[in-house]
PDB file of C-alpha atoms in Angstrom:
ATOM      1  CA  MET A   1      60.267  71.618  41.257  1.00 48.00           C
ATOM      2  CA  ALA A   2      63.788  70.420  41.203  1.00 50.00           C
ATOM      3  CA  ASP A   3      65.924  70.595  44.678  1.00 55.00           C
ATOM      4  CA  PRO A   4      68.732  73.154  44.228  1.00 51.00           C
ATOM      5  CA  THR A   5      70.793  70.825  46.509  1.00 52.00           C
ATOM      6  CA  PHE A   6      70.236  67.844  44.818  1.00 57.00           C
ATOM      7  CA  THR A   7      73.167  66.790  42.356  1.00 71.00           C
ATOM      8  CA  VAL A   8      73.328  64.332  39.601  1.00 78.00           C
ATOM      9  CA  GLU A   9      76.155  62.342  38.279  1.00 85.00           C
ATOM     10  CA  ARG A  10      78.023  64.197  35.664  1.00 89.00           C
ATOM     11  CA  CYS A  11      77.763  62.747  32.223  1.00 91.00           C
ATOM     12  CA  PRO A  12      81.105  61.527  30.299  1.00 90.00           C
ATOM     13  CA  GLY A  13      82.268  63.794  27.499  1.00 88.00           C
ATOM     14  CA  LEU A  14      82.309  67.683  27.076  1.00 91.00           C
ATOM     15  CA  TYR A  15      78.880  67.970  25.526  1.00 92.00           C
ATOM     16  CA  CYS A  16      76.511  65.420  26.975  1.00 93.00           C
ATOM     17  CA  GLY A  17      73.786  66.473  29.243  1.00 93.00           C
ATOM     18  CA  ARG A  18      70.551  65.397  31.200  1.00 92.00           C
ATOM     19  CA  ILE A  19      67.147  66.917  30.623  1.00 92.00           C
ATOM     20  CA  LEU A  20      64.998  67.660  33.734  1.00 86.00           C
ATOM     21  CA  LEU A  21      62.037  65.494  33.605  1.00 84.00           C
ATOM     22  CA  GLY A  22      60.274  66.871  36.659  1.00 77.00           C
ATOM     23  CA  GLY A  23      61.066  66.951  40.452  1.00 73.00           C
ATOM     24  CA  ASN A  24      64.465  65.570  40.989  1.00 78.00           C
ATOM     25  CA  ASN A  25      64.221  63.115  37.931  1.00 84.00           C
ATOM     26  CA  TYR A  26      66.543  63.629  35.031  1.00 88.00           C
ATOM     27  CA  SER A  27      66.879  61.784  31.669  1.00 89.00           C
ATOM     28  CA  GLU A  28      69.941  59.706  30.548  1.00 89.00           C
ATOM     29  CA  CYS A  29      72.911  61.301  29.384  1.00 90.00           C
ATOM     30  CA  GLY A  30      72.578  62.458  25.651  1.00 92.00           C
ATOM     31  CA  ALA A  31      72.325  65.460  23.474  1.00 93.00           C
ATOM     32  CA  CYS A  32      70.671  68.396  24.839  1.00 93.00           C
ATOM     33  CA  PRO A  33      67.635  69.715  22.837  1.00 93.00           C
ATOM     34  CA  ARG A  34      68.292  72.433  20.310  1.00 92.00           C
ATOM     35  CA  GLY A  35      68.833  75.993  21.891  1.00 93.00           C
ATOM     36  CA  TYR A  36      70.210  74.064  25.143  1.00 94.00           C
ATOM     37  CA  GLN A  37      73.806  73.812  26.546  1.00 94.00           C
ATOM     38  CA  PRO A  38      74.918  71.318  29.217  1.00 93.00           C
ATOM     39  CA  ASN A  39      76.348  73.263  32.241  1.00 91.00           C
ATOM     40  CA  GLU A  40      79.271  72.037  34.489  1.00 89.00           C
ATOM     41  CA  GLN A  41      77.066  69.540  36.267  1.00 89.00           C
ATOM     42  CA  SER A  42      75.745  68.145  32.740  1.00 90.00           C
ATOM     43  CA  ILE A  43      72.283  69.491  33.203  1.00 92.00           C
ATOM     44  CA  CYS A  44      70.937  70.955  29.936  1.00 93.00           C
ATOM     45  CA  LEU A  45      69.919  74.656  30.451  1.00 93.00           C
ATOM     46  CA  ALA A  46      68.253  76.923  27.905  1.00 93.00           C
ATOM     47  CA  CYS A  47      70.402  79.446  26.253  1.00 92.00           C
ATOM     48  CA  ASP A  48      69.026  83.042  27.030  1.00 90.00           C
ATOM     49  CA  SER A  49      71.725  85.179  25.917  1.00 92.00           C
ATOM     50  CA  GLU A  50      72.010  87.155  22.609  1.00 93.00           C
ATOM     51  CA  PRO A  51      74.999  87.247  20.029  1.00 95.00           C
ATOM     52  CA  THR A  52      77.860  89.315  21.032  1.00 95.00           C
ATOM     53  CA  PHE A  53      79.335  92.083  18.816  1.00 96.00           C
ATOM     54  CA  TYR A  54      81.901  89.614  17.657  1.00 96.00           C
ATOM     55  CA  ASP A  55      79.211  87.056  16.819  1.00 96.00           C
ATOM     56  CA  TRP A  56      77.425  89.645  14.680  1.00 97.00           C
ATOM     57  CA  MET A  57      80.719  90.401  12.827  1.00 97.00           C
ATOM     58  CA  TYR A  58      81.108  86.776  12.015  1.00 97.00           C
ATOM     59  CA  LEU A  59      77.545  86.504  10.768  1.00 97.00           C
ATOM     60  CA  ALA A  60      78.096  89.658   8.790  1.00 97.00           C
ATOM     61  CA  PHE A  61      81.095  88.199   7.227  1.00 97.00           C
ATOM     62  CA  MET A  62      79.611  85.183   6.072  1.00 96.00           C
ATOM     63  CA  ALA A  63      76.700  87.239   4.440  1.00 96.00           C
ATOM     64  CA  LEU A  64      79.252  89.428   2.904  1.00 96.00           C
ATOM     65  CA  LEU A  65      81.352  86.614   1.716  1.00 96.00           C
ATOM     66  CA  SER A  66      78.174  85.534  -0.457  1.00 96.00           C
ATOM     67  CA  LEU A  67      77.324  88.988  -1.651  1.00 96.00           C
ATOM     68  CA  ILE A  68      80.799  89.786  -2.737  1.00 95.00           C
ATOM     69  CA  LEU A  69      80.933  86.507  -4.815  1.00 95.00           C
ATOM     70  CA  HIS A  70      77.836  87.477  -6.373  1.00 95.00           C
ATOM     71  CA  TRP A  71      79.158  90.886  -7.321  1.00 93.00           C
ATOM     72  CA  PHE A  72      82.520  89.387  -8.512  1.00 92.00           C
ATOM     73  CA  PHE A  73      80.978  86.945 -10.839  1.00 92.00           C
ATOM     74  CA  ILE A  74      78.722  89.632 -12.264  1.00 91.00           C
ATOM     75  CA  ASP A  75      81.567  91.773 -13.154  1.00 87.00           C
ATOM     76  CA  TYR A  76      83.788  89.023 -14.017  1.00 87.00           C
ATOM     77  CA  THR A  77      81.531  87.146 -16.560  1.00 85.00           C
ATOM     78  CA  ASN A  78      80.862  90.477 -18.224  1.00 81.00           C
ATOM     79  CA  ARG A  79      84.363  92.055 -18.487  1.00 74.00           C
ATOM     80  CA  ASN A  80      83.583  93.576 -22.014  1.00 68.00           C
ATOM     81  CA  LYS A  81      80.454  95.409 -20.835  1.00 66.00           C
ATOM     82  CA  THR A  82      80.258  98.778 -19.312  1.00 66.00           C
ATOM     83  CA  ALA A  83      79.796  98.893 -15.563  1.00 64.00           C
ATOM     84  CA  LYS A  84      76.694 100.866 -15.931  1.00 72.00           C
ATOM     85  CA  SER A  85      74.666  98.242 -17.663  1.00 76.00           C
ATOM     86  CA  LEU A  86      75.325  95.787 -14.782  1.00 83.00           C
ATOM     87  CA  ILE A  87      73.889  98.045 -12.090  1.00 88.00           C
ATOM     88  CA  PRO A  88      70.532  96.399 -12.122  1.00 89.00           C
ATOM     89  CA  LEU A  89      72.299  93.078 -11.483  1.00 91.00           C
ATOM     90  CA  HIS A  90      74.471  94.378  -8.772  1.00 92.00           C
ATOM     91  CA  VAL A  91      71.511  96.097  -6.834  1.00 93.00           C
ATOM     92  CA  SER A  92      69.619  92.695  -7.352  1.00 94.00           C
ATOM     93  CA  ALA A  93      72.363  90.921  -5.531  1.00 95.00           C
ATOM     94  CA  LEU A  94      72.385  93.322  -2.742  1.00 95.00           C
ATOM     95  CA  LEU A  95      68.485  93.294  -2.351  1.00 96.00           C
ATOM     96  CA  GLU A  96      68.563  89.389  -2.345  1.00 96.00           C
ATOM     97  CA  SER A  97      71.222  89.420   0.365  1.00 96.00           C
ATOM     98  CA  VAL A  98      69.371  91.891   2.484  1.00 97.00           C
ATOM     99  CA  VAL A  99      65.875  90.294   2.309  1.00 97.00           C
ATOM    100  CA  ALA A 100      67.648  86.670   2.619  1.00 97.00           C
ATOM    101  CA  ALA A 101      69.057  88.155   6.084  1.00 96.00           C
ATOM    102  CA  ILE A 102      66.077  89.682   7.156  1.00 97.00           C
ATOM    103  CA  LEU A 103      63.978  86.431   6.518  1.00 97.00           C
ATOM    104  CA  THR A 104      66.608  84.356   8.363  1.00 96.00           C
ATOM    105  CA  LEU A 105      66.463  86.576  11.379  1.00 96.00           C
ATOM    106  CA  LEU A 106      62.537  86.190  11.486  1.00 95.00           C
ATOM    107  CA  LEU A 107      62.913  82.390  11.328  1.00 93.00           C
ATOM    108  CA  VAL A 108      65.179  82.054  14.322  1.00 93.00           C
ATOM    109  CA  GLU A 109      64.021  82.121  17.914  1.00 90.00           C
ATOM    110  CA  PRO A 110      62.538  84.570  19.090  1.00 89.00           C
ATOM    111  CA  TYR A 111      60.429  83.860  16.064  1.00 91.00           C
ATOM    112  CA  GLY A 112      59.070  86.926  14.095  1.00 91.00           C
ATOM    113  CA  SER A 113      61.852  89.260  15.681  1.00 90.00           C
ATOM    114  CA  LEU A 114      65.010  90.571  14.462  1.00 90.00           C
ATOM    115  CA  ARG A 115      66.424  89.547  17.838  1.00 92.00           C
ATOM    116  CA  VAL A 116      68.332  86.333  18.050  1.00 94.00           C
ATOM    117  CA  ARG A 117      68.580  84.050  21.211  1.00 94.00           C
ATOM    118  CA  SER A 118      71.970  82.254  21.115  1.00 94.00           C
ATOM    119  CA  CYS A 119      74.413  80.097  23.193  1.00 94.00           C
ATOM    120  CA  PRO A 120      77.644  81.425  24.134  1.00 93.00           C
ATOM    121  CA  VAL A 121      80.782  80.278  22.213  1.00 94.00           C
ATOM    122  CA  THR A 122      83.675  79.560  24.608  1.00 92.00           C
ATOM    123  CA  LYS A 123      86.030  77.408  22.719  1.00 93.00           C
ATOM    124  CA  LEU A 124      86.711  75.936  19.262  1.00 94.00           C
ATOM    125  CA  SER A 125      85.428  72.401  20.087  1.00 93.00           C
ATOM    126  CA  ASP A 126      82.057  73.965  20.858  1.00 94.00           C
ATOM    127  CA  TRP A 127      81.791  74.040  16.891  1.00 95.00           C
ATOM    128  CA  TYR A 128      82.591  70.349  16.449  1.00 94.00           C
ATOM    129  CA  SER A 129      80.602  68.354  18.992  1.00 92.00           C
ATOM    130  CA  MET A 130      80.130  65.672  16.673  1.00 92.00           C
ATOM    131  CA  LEU A 131      83.927  64.826  16.851  1.00 92.00           C
ATOM    132  CA  LEU A 132      83.748  64.530  20.590  1.00 91.00           C
ATOM    133  CA  ASN A 133      81.140  61.838  21.263  1.00 92.00           C
ATOM    134  CA  PRO A 134      82.495  59.779  24.279  1.00 91.00           C
ATOM    135  CA  GLN A 135      82.855  56.011  24.491  1.00 87.00           C
ATOM    136  CA  PRO A 136      82.677  55.240  28.053  1.00 84.00           C
ATOM    137  CA  ASN A 137      85.065  52.251  29.117  1.00 77.00           C
ATOM    138  CA  TYR A 138      85.501  51.841  25.253  1.00 77.00           C
ATOM    139  CA  ALA A 139      82.107  50.187  25.090  1.00 80.00           C
ATOM    140  CA  GLN A 140      79.179  51.662  23.186  1.00 85.00           C
ATOM    141  CA  LYS A 141      79.514  55.237  21.954  1.00 88.00           C
ATOM    142  CA  LEU A 142      77.279  58.061  23.499  1.00 90.00           C
ATOM    143  CA  TYR A 143      76.156  60.223  20.793  1.00 91.00           C
ATOM    144  CA  CYS A 144      75.747  63.925  21.920  1.00 92.00           C
ATOM    145  CA  THR A 145      76.026  65.820  18.760  1.00 92.00           C
ATOM    146  CA  GLN A 146      74.331  69.153  18.984  1.00 92.00           C
ATOM    147  CA  GLU A 147      74.538  72.738  18.193  1.00 94.00           C
ATOM    148  CA  ILE A 148      76.391  73.923  21.059  1.00 94.00           C
ATOM    149  CA  VAL A 149      76.985  77.295  19.375  1.00 95.00           C
ATOM    150  CA  TYR A 150      73.308  77.717  18.533  1.00 94.00           C
ATOM    151  CA  PRO A 151      72.112  79.214  16.205  1.00 94.00           C
ATOM    152  CA  LEU A 152      75.523  80.517  14.822  1.00 95.00           C
ATOM    153  CA  TYR A 153      76.066  77.249  12.773  1.00 95.00           C
ATOM    154  CA  THR A 154      72.634  76.710  11.076  1.00 95.00           C
ATOM    155  CA  ILE A 155      71.697  80.296  10.667  1.00 96.00           C
ATOM    156  CA  VAL A 156      74.354  80.778   8.011  1.00 96.00           C
ATOM    157  CA  MET A 157      73.225  77.823   6.035  1.00 95.00           C
ATOM    158  CA  ILE A 158      69.569  79.032   6.270  1.00 96.00           C
ATOM    159  CA  TYR A 159      70.742  82.496   5.160  1.00 97.00           C
ATOM    160  CA  TYR A 160      72.632  80.882   2.204  1.00 96.00           C
ATOM    161  CA  ALA A 161      69.525  78.860   1.191  1.00 95.00           C
ATOM    162  CA  PHE A 162      67.177  81.855   1.116  1.00 96.00           C
ATOM    163  CA  SER A 163      69.830  83.824  -0.701  1.00 96.00           C
ATOM    164  CA  LEU A 164      70.038  81.161  -3.562  1.00 95.00           C
ATOM    165  CA  LEU A 165      66.230  80.798  -3.579  1.00 95.00           C
ATOM    166  CA  LEU A 166      65.608  84.581  -4.029  1.00 96.00           C
ATOM    167  CA  MET A 167      68.553  84.503  -6.794  1.00 94.00           C
ATOM    168  CA  MET A 168      66.692  81.826  -8.833  1.00 94.00           C
ATOM    169  CA  LEU A 169      63.224  83.657  -8.355  1.00 94.00           C
ATOM    170  CA  PHE A 170      64.251  87.236  -9.325  1.00 92.00           C
ATOM    171  CA  ARG A 171      67.788  87.396 -11.105  1.00 91.00           C
ATOM    172  CA  PRO A 172      66.723  85.778 -14.260  1.00 90.00           C
ATOM    173  CA  ALA A 173      63.948  87.961 -14.950  1.00 89.00           C
ATOM    174  CA  ILE A 174      66.161  91.007 -14.073  1.00 89.00           C
ATOM    175  CA  SER A 175      68.847  89.658 -16.377  1.00 87.00           C
ATOM    176  CA  TYR A 176      66.321  89.180 -19.257  1.00 84.00           C
ATOM    177  CA  LYS A 177      64.569  92.617 -18.871  1.00 84.00           C
ATOM    178  CA  PHE A 178      67.185  95.124 -18.067  1.00 81.00           C
ATOM    179  CA  THR A 179      70.593  93.652 -19.179  1.00 79.00           C
ATOM    180  CA  GLN A 180      69.814  91.658 -22.244  1.00 75.00           C
ATOM    181  CA  ARG A 181      70.559  88.320 -20.380  1.00 71.00           C
ATOM    182  CA  ARG A 182      74.101  89.456 -19.408  1.00 73.00           C
ATOM    183  CA  GLY A 183      73.813  87.820 -15.823  1.00 77.00           C
ATOM    184  CA  THR A 184      73.143  84.349 -17.019  1.00 85.00           C
ATOM    185  CA  LYS A 185      76.719  83.280 -16.436  1.00 87.00           C
ATOM    186  CA  SER A 186      76.751  84.917 -12.866  1.00 89.00           C
ATOM    187  CA  ILE A 187      73.703  82.944 -12.010  1.00 91.00           C
ATOM    188  CA  TYR A 188      75.250  79.712 -13.185  1.00 92.00           C
ATOM    189  CA  ALA A 189      78.394  80.626 -11.024  1.00 93.00           C
ATOM    190  CA  ALA A 190      76.127  81.234  -8.022  1.00 93.00           C
ATOM    191  CA  LEU A 191      74.571  77.620  -8.456  1.00 93.00           C
ATOM    192  CA  TYR A 192      78.190  76.463  -7.848  1.00 94.00           C
ATOM    193  CA  PHE A 193      79.514  78.651  -5.182  1.00 94.00           C
ATOM    194  CA  HIS A 194      76.615  78.706  -2.834  1.00 94.00           C
ATOM    195  CA  PRO A 195      76.724  74.988  -2.286  1.00 93.00           C
ATOM    196  CA  ILE A 196      80.476  75.479  -1.739  1.00 95.00           C
ATOM    197  CA  LEU A 197      79.931  77.972   0.820  1.00 95.00           C
ATOM    198  CA  ILE A 198      77.478  75.667   2.660  1.00 95.00           C
ATOM    199  CA  VAL A 199      79.889  72.892   2.819  1.00 94.00           C
ATOM    200  CA  LEU A 200      82.654  75.374   4.007  1.00 94.00           C
ATOM    201  CA  GLN A 201      80.399  76.536   6.857  1.00 95.00           C
ATOM    202  CA  ALA A 202      79.694  72.879   7.543  1.00 93.00           C
ATOM    203  CA  VAL A 203      83.347  71.874   7.913  1.00 94.00           C
ATOM    204  CA  LEU A 204      85.263  74.937   8.535  1.00 94.00           C
ATOM    205  CA  SER A 205      83.016  77.303  10.553  1.00 94.00           C
ATOM    206  CA  GLY A 206      84.869  76.951  13.746  1.00 95.00           C
ATOM    207  CA  LEU A 207      88.027  77.907  12.176  1.00 95.00           C
ATOM    208  CA  LEU A 208      86.443  80.734  10.247  1.00 96.00           C
ATOM    209  CA  TYR A 209      84.738  81.993  13.390  1.00 96.00           C
ATOM    210  CA  TYR A 210      88.200  82.356  15.082  1.00 96.00           C
ATOM    211  CA  PHE A 211      90.254  83.536  12.112  1.00 96.00           C
ATOM    212  CA  PHE A 212      87.878  85.290   9.746  1.00 96.00           C
ATOM    213  CA  SER A 213      89.083  88.976  10.901  1.00 96.00           C
ATOM    214  CA  TYR A 214      92.709  88.171   9.938  1.00 96.00           C
ATOM    215  CA  MET A 215      91.667  86.849   6.736  1.00 95.00           C
ATOM    216  CA  VAL A 216      89.596  89.663   5.687  1.00 96.00           C
ATOM    217  CA  ILE A 217      92.535  92.142   6.762  1.00 95.00           C
ATOM    218  CA  VAL A 218      94.970  90.099   4.662  1.00 94.00           C
ATOM    219  CA  VAL A 219      93.062  89.237   1.676  1.00 94.00           C
ATOM    220  CA  SER A 220      91.556  92.656   1.202  1.00 93.00           C
ATOM    221  CA  LEU A 221      95.134  94.028   1.143  1.00 91.00           C
ATOM    222  CA  ILE A 222      96.374  91.607  -1.340  1.00 92.00           C
ATOM    223  CA  THR A 223      93.348  92.062  -3.451  1.00 91.00           C
ATOM    224  CA  SER A 224      93.534  95.764  -3.318  1.00 89.00           C
ATOM    225  CA  VAL A 225      97.215  95.650  -4.558  1.00 86.00           C
ATOM    226  CA  ILE A 226      96.192  93.279  -7.499  1.00 86.00           C
ATOM    227  CA  HIS A 227      93.472  95.702  -8.375  1.00 85.00           C
ATOM    228  CA  LEU A 228      95.884  98.642  -8.350  1.00 82.00           C
ATOM    229  CA  CYS A 229      98.297  96.761 -10.589  1.00 80.00           C
ATOM    230  CA  GLY A 230      95.853  96.688 -13.216  1.00 77.00           C
ATOM    231  CA  CYS A 231      95.346 100.542 -13.252  1.00 75.00           C
ATOM    232  CA  ASP A 232      97.425 102.783 -15.559  1.00 69.00           C
ATOM    233  CA  LEU A 233     100.758 103.104 -13.714  1.00 68.00           C
ATOM    234  CA  ILE A 234     102.593 105.283 -16.186  1.00 69.00           C
ATOM    235  CA  SER A 235     102.939 108.408 -13.873  1.00 68.00           C
ATOM    236  CA  TYR A 236     101.463 109.864 -10.669  1.00 71.00           C
ATOM    237  CA  SER A 237      98.669 111.699 -12.600  1.00 74.00           C
ATOM    238  CA  SER A 238      97.657 108.906 -14.856  1.00 74.00           C
ATOM    239  CA  VAL A 239      97.362 106.344 -11.868  1.00 75.00           C
ATOM    240  CA  THR A 240      95.559 108.946  -9.683  1.00 76.00           C
ATOM    241  CA  LYS A 241      93.248 109.857 -12.652  1.00 79.00           C
ATOM    242  CA  ASP A 242      92.709 105.911 -13.320  1.00 79.00           C
ATOM    243  CA  ILE A 243      92.125 105.278  -9.766  1.00 80.00           C
ATOM    244  CA  PHE A 244      90.117 108.282  -8.194  1.00 81.00           C
ATOM    245  CA  LEU A 245      88.231 109.498 -11.561  1.00 80.00           C
ATOM    246  CA  ASN A 246      87.241 105.956 -12.868  1.00 81.00           C
ATOM    247  CA  GLY A 247      83.758 104.995 -11.291  1.00 82.00           C
ATOM    248  CA  ARG A 248      84.428 101.417 -11.499  1.00 83.00           C
ATOM    249  CA  ASN A 249      87.989 101.568  -9.991  1.00 84.00           C
ATOM    250  CA  LEU A 250      86.901 104.024  -7.400  1.00 87.00           C
ATOM    251  CA  THR A 251      83.885 101.786  -6.227  1.00 89.00           C
ATOM    252  CA  ILE A 252      86.227  98.574  -6.217  1.00 89.00           C
ATOM    253  CA  LEU A 253      88.762 100.547  -4.077  1.00 90.00           C
ATOM    254  CA  VAL A 254      86.308 101.884  -1.605  1.00 92.00           C
ATOM    255  CA  GLY A 255      84.840  98.325  -1.401  1.00 93.00           C
ATOM    256  CA  HIS A 256      88.612  97.148  -0.333  1.00 93.00           C
ATOM    257  CA  TRP A 257      88.636  99.923   2.139  1.00 94.00           C
ATOM    258  CA  PHE A 258      85.418  98.751   3.735  1.00 95.00           C
ATOM    259  CA  LEU A 259      86.709  95.288   3.990  1.00 95.00           C
ATOM    260  CA  HIS A 260      89.913  96.403   5.541  1.00 94.00           C
ATOM    261  CA  ALA A 261      88.138  98.444   8.127  1.00 95.00           C
ATOM    262  CA  PHE A 262      85.579  95.582   8.668  1.00 96.00           C
ATOM    263  CA  GLY A 263      88.372  93.192   9.411  1.00 95.00           C
ATOM    264  CA  ILE A 264      89.962  95.739  11.936  1.00 95.00           C
ATOM    265  CA  ILE A 265      86.786  96.346  13.538  1.00 95.00           C
ATOM    266  CA  SER A 266      86.090  92.781  13.734  1.00 95.00           C
ATOM    267  CA  LEU A 267      89.605  92.006  15.389  1.00 94.00           C
ATOM    268  CA  THR A 268      89.656  94.953  17.862  1.00 94.00           C
ATOM    269  CA  GLN A 269      85.678  94.944  18.473  1.00 93.00           C
ATOM    270  CA  LEU A 270      86.612  98.873  19.176  1.00 90.00           C
ATOM    271  CA  THR A 271      86.928  98.133  22.852  1.00 91.00           C
ATOM    272  CA  GLN A 272      89.690 101.033  23.063  1.00 91.00           C
ATOM    273  CA  LEU A 273      88.414 103.889  20.885  1.00 88.00           C
ATOM    274  CA  GLU A 274      91.226 105.988  21.453  1.00 91.00           C
ATOM    275  CA  ILE A 275      93.566 103.577  20.012  1.00 90.00           C
ATOM    276  CA  HIS A 276      91.295 101.629  17.522  1.00 90.00           C
ATOM    277  CA  LEU A 277      89.892 104.751  15.688  1.00 90.00           C
ATOM    278  CA  PRO A 278      93.359 106.174  14.744  1.00 91.00           C
ATOM    279  CA  ILE A 279      93.971 102.689  13.295  1.00 91.00           C
ATOM    280  CA  LEU A 280      90.703 102.852  11.272  1.00 92.00           C
ATOM    281  CA  ALA A 281      91.865 106.242   9.953  1.00 91.00           C
ATOM    282  CA  LEU A 282      95.013 104.448   8.377  1.00 90.00           C
ATOM    283  CA  VAL A 283      92.864 102.215   6.003  1.00 93.00           C
ATOM    284  CA  PRO A 284      93.578 104.423   3.194  1.00 91.00           C
ATOM    285  CA  PHE A 285      97.476 104.251   3.766  1.00 91.00           C
ATOM    286  CA  PRO A 286      98.298 101.212   1.713  1.00 87.00           C
ATOM    287  CA  THR A 287      96.879 102.573  -1.326  1.00 86.00           C
ATOM    288  CA  LEU A 288      98.561 106.014  -0.959  1.00 86.00           C
ATOM    289  CA  PHE A 289     101.763 104.420  -0.324  1.00 86.00           C
ATOM    290  CA  PHE A 290     101.236 102.235  -3.660  1.00 83.00           C
ATOM    291  CA  ILE A 291     100.781 105.214  -5.474  1.00 80.00           C
ATOM    292  CA  LEU A 292     103.509 107.389  -3.923  1.00 81.00           C
ATOM    293  CA  THR A 293     106.068 104.694  -4.639  1.00 80.00           C
ATOM    294  CA  ILE A 294     104.885 103.537  -8.115  1.00 75.00           C
ATOM    295  CA  GLN A 295     107.934 105.575  -9.631  1.00 71.00           C
ATOM    296  CA  PHE A 296     110.337 103.331  -7.787  1.00 71.00           C
ATOM    297  CA  SER A 297     108.499  99.978  -8.150  1.00 64.00           C
ATOM    298  CA  HIS A 298     107.161  99.918 -11.687  1.00 61.00           C
ATOM    299  CA  PRO A 299     108.386  97.021 -13.541  1.00 60.00           C
ATOM    300  CA  SER A 300     109.605  99.231 -16.391  1.00 60.00           C
ATOM    301  CA  HIS A 301     112.207 100.748 -14.307  1.00 57.00           C
ATOM    302  CA  LEU A 302     113.932  97.380 -13.455  1.00 53.00           C
ATOM    303  CA  GLU A 303     115.934  97.787 -16.768  1.00 57.00           C
ATOM    304  CA  ASP A 304     117.710 100.804 -15.430  1.00 55.00           C
ATOM    305  CA  VAL A 305     118.811  98.895 -12.122  1.00 49.00           C
ATOM    306  CA  HIS A 306     122.600  97.511 -12.650  1.00 49.00           C
TER     307      HIS A 306
END
């Protein structure tokens, strides 16, 4: 058993650590095992915490990103088809994502449980330990690359791998049997964007972790306006009918509201309910503002301005 008063020489660099070998014996400085983090004394300690609320929101964002791209390409590659005929493909994409998420959680520690053992994230550099390998005295570089943010870095890639595998197993059969092969192009699109998402996670995961909530709020607002601009904007009654009485348009609009609320919840983490809940109630406000001001902002009215 290690003597608690015994001290070891601190390792160079932020992420190099020593492994306890027994007694007061420690290994040379290097990368900690997976699921471990070096403490202030450069001793590798097993992480025994669970993901924070913000961590779960980040993981949900990365999962939603894949699902939304599936839904977008199913709709985009079948623009001339009725929305009802594409429902089996949309449902299949949703079930694939849910099953992929469950399988991913079962395969991370503790294995066979939906709980996740994780290491705390304290700063942006935690995501990029490979860029901070020290070179003591400008001599041989000491390689201490490890998953400091275990398992937030790799769990997303595992999820994407499962999502892609499940899509390849089930989506072609569903497309062939229920939609007369209308989902073929969306399957090809997924074979492109899934590898892109994996590269995105590998390169920009740290930046996404800290800025995804702002991205969701801004992008959901912009795409919501783009969608509304495609509706019938002749009059208040026509735009209201085209938005709220059209099943496809209403579904897309509610989806944008959900994403906007998701971004606000991620950003605020609902730490002050008396303030943050009223903010959530304002999620539909941009849509209502757009509808109420359409008579003043419609391009056809620009000719009347002198």
